[in-house]
Amino acid sequence: MKKSVLALSITAAVAGLGFAGGAQAMVTVGGATALSDLYLNGDGVGHILMVPYFTAQADNSTLINLVNTDTINGKAVKVRFRGAGNSDDIYDFQVFMSPGDVWSAAISKGADGVAKFTTTDATCSKPSASVLNATSFVTARLDPSLTADGKANATREGYVEIFNMGDIPRSD
């Protein structure tokens, strides 16, 4: 299946649920292994968070706040940015949140036209916040026939996948 069809399918699925305006959380049922075991959680808390649209076009920025609502366990979280055109992986990293932690960041257009990530949050991440802040989105996986401007443009719109990779239990 072509990536552009996949991106369109994901967008249609999210829009078809009537949630195109905001992030949606999905949870698994008892260690689910089949897709049929996923369901949309009405209270917005879950294991997978889909942010259906981000933009850094023109002077726009997208702000993201991620909250660990678990006050007992920490969370290891994967954050992945996908381009709008073909669902290309254009940026990803991990965030390690303490119980009740809130993590914040922004996506905006860099001086070179490529989207960039900015956070002043002290929450632990891999790579570190200083590396995240110094690194533009990745264009290497984009269509090689695109010009440099075309590749930069392809990093400025897309969607975000946020996955709970695992709980981090207290060690006291």
C-alpha positions as CSV (number, residue, x, y, z in Angstrom):
1,M,0.0,0.0,0.0
2,K,1.4,3.4,-0.9
3,K,2.2,5.6,2.0
4,S,0.0,8.4,0.8
5,V,-3.0,6.0,0.8
6,L,-2.0,5.0,4.4
7,A,-1.9,8.6,5.5
8,L,-5.3,9.3,3.9
9,S,-6.7,6.2,5.6
10,I,-5.5,7.2,9.0
11,T,-6.9,10.8,8.5
12,A,-10.2,9.4,7.3
13,A,-10.4,7.0,10.2
14,V,-9.7,9.8,12.7
15,A,-12.0,12.3,10.9
16,G,-14.7,9.6,10.6
17,L,-14.8,9.2,14.3
18,G,-15.6,12.9,14.5
19,F,-12.5,13.8,16.4
20,A,-10.5,15.8,13.8
21,G,-10.2,18.8,16.1
22,G,-8.2,17.2,18.9
23,A,-6.0,14.4,20.2
24,Q,-7.7,11.1,21.0
25,A,-6.6,8.5,23.5
26,M,-7.0,4.8,23.0
27,V,-6.5,2.1,25.6
28,T,-5.9,-1.6,25.5
29,V,-8.1,-4.1,27.3
30,G,-6.1,-6.5,29.6
31,G,-2.8,-6.6,27.7
32,A,-4.5,-6.7,24.3
33,T,-2.7,-8.1,21.4
34,A,-5.3,-7.7,18.7
35,L,-6.4,-4.4,17.1
36,S,-10.0,-5.3,17.9
37,D,-9.2,-5.0,21.6
38,L,-8.6,-1.3,21.3
39,Y,-11.3,1.2,22.0
40,L,-11.6,4.9,22.2
41,N,-11.7,6.1,25.8
42,G,-14.2,8.9,26.3
43,D,-12.2,10.5,29.2
44,G,-9.2,11.1,27.0
45,V,-6.8,8.9,29.0
46,G,-5.1,5.9,27.4
47,H,-2.1,4.0,26.0
48,I,-2.0,5.5,22.5
49,L,-2.6,9.2,21.8
50,M,-3.1,10.4,18.2
51,V,-2.8,14.1,17.5
52,P,-4.4,14.3,14.1
53,Y,-2.7,17.4,12.9
54,F,0.3,19.6,13.6
55,T,1.5,22.6,11.6
56,A,4.5,24.9,11.5
57,Q,3.5,26.6,8.2
58,A,4.0,30.3,8.0
59,D,4.2,31.8,11.5
60,N,2.1,29.0,13.1
61,S,3.4,26.8,15.9
62,T,1.8,23.7,17.4
63,L,2.1,23.4,21.2
64,I,1.9,20.0,22.9
65,N,1.3,19.2,26.5
66,L,1.5,15.6,27.7
67,V,0.3,14.7,31.1
68,N,1.0,11.5,33.0
69,T,-2.3,11.0,34.9
70,D,-0.8,8.0,36.8
71,T,0.2,9.3,40.2
72,I,1.9,6.0,41.2
73,N,3.9,4.9,38.1
74,G,6.2,6.8,35.8
75,K,5.8,6.4,32.0
76,A,8.2,5.7,29.2
77,V,6.6,7.4,26.2
78,K,7.5,7.3,22.5
79,V,6.6,10.5,20.5
80,R,6.7,10.1,16.7
81,F,6.0,12.9,14.1
82,R,4.7,11.8,10.7
83,G,4.6,13.9,7.6
84,A,1.2,14.7,6.1
85,G,2.1,13.7,2.5
86,N,3.1,10.1,2.9
87,S,3.2,9.4,6.7
88,D,7.0,9.6,6.6
89,D,8.7,9.4,10.0
90,I,10.2,12.9,10.3
91,Y,11.0,13.0,14.0
92,D,10.9,10.8,17.0
93,F,12.2,10.5,20.5
94,Q,11.3,9.1,24.0
95,V,10.1,11.0,27.1
96,F,10.4,9.5,30.6
97,M,7.8,11.0,32.8
98,S,7.5,10.8,36.6
99,P,4.2,10.1,38.3
100,G,1.8,13.1,37.7
101,D,4.4,14.8,35.4
102,V,3.5,17.3,32.7
103,W,5.7,17.7,29.6
104,S,5.5,20.6,27.2
105,A,7.0,21.4,23.8
106,A,6.4,23.4,20.6
107,I,6.9,22.7,16.9
108,S,7.7,25.7,14.7
109,K,9.4,26.6,11.4
110,G,13.2,26.9,11.7
111,A,15.3,29.5,10.0
112,D,16.1,27.0,7.2
113,G,12.4,26.3,6.6
114,V,12.5,22.8,8.2
115,A,10.3,22.2,11.2
116,K,12.1,22.3,14.5
117,F,11.2,21.1,18.0
118,T,11.6,23.3,21.1
119,T,11.2,22.4,24.8
120,T,12.3,24.0,28.0
121,D,10.9,21.2,30.0
122,A,13.2,19.5,32.5
123,T,11.5,16.1,32.0
124,C,14.0,13.3,31.1
125,S,14.1,12.5,27.3
126,K,16.2,10.5,24.9
127,P,17.9,12.3,23.3
128,S,18.2,15.1,25.9
129,A,16.2,18.4,25.6
130,S,19.4,20.2,24.4
131,V,19.8,17.8,21.5
132,L,16.1,17.9,20.7
133,N,16.2,21.7,20.6
134,A,19.3,21.8,18.3
135,T,18.0,19.2,15.8
136,S,15.6,20.0,12.9
137,F,13.1,17.4,11.7
138,V,14.6,14.7,9.5
139,T,14.3,15.0,5.7
140,A,16.3,11.9,4.8
141,R,13.2,9.6,4.6
142,L,11.2,12.0,2.4
143,D,10.8,11.5,-1.4
144,P,14.3,12.0,-2.8
145,S,12.8,13.7,-5.9
146,L,11.7,16.7,-3.8
147,T,13.7,19.9,-3.9
148,A,15.2,21.1,-0.6
149,D,12.3,23.5,-0.3
150,G,9.8,20.7,-1.0
151,K,11.5,18.6,1.7
152,A,11.4,21.4,4.2
153,N,7.7,22.0,3.4
154,A,7.0,18.3,4.0
155,T,8.2,18.5,7.6
156,R,5.9,21.4,8.5
157,E,2.6,19.5,8.5
158,G,1.5,16.1,9.7
159,Y,0.3,14.1,12.7
160,V,1.7,12.9,16.0
161,E,1.6,9.4,17.4
162,I,2.3,9.1,21.2
163,F,2.7,5.6,22.7
164,N,3.0,4.5,26.3
165,M,6.0,2.1,26.0
166,G,5.7,1.0,29.6
167,D,5.1,1.9,33.2
168,I,8.1,2.7,35.4
169,P,7.3,1.5,38.9
170,R,8.5,3.2,42.0
171,S,11.7,1.7,43.5
172,D,11.3,2.7,47.1
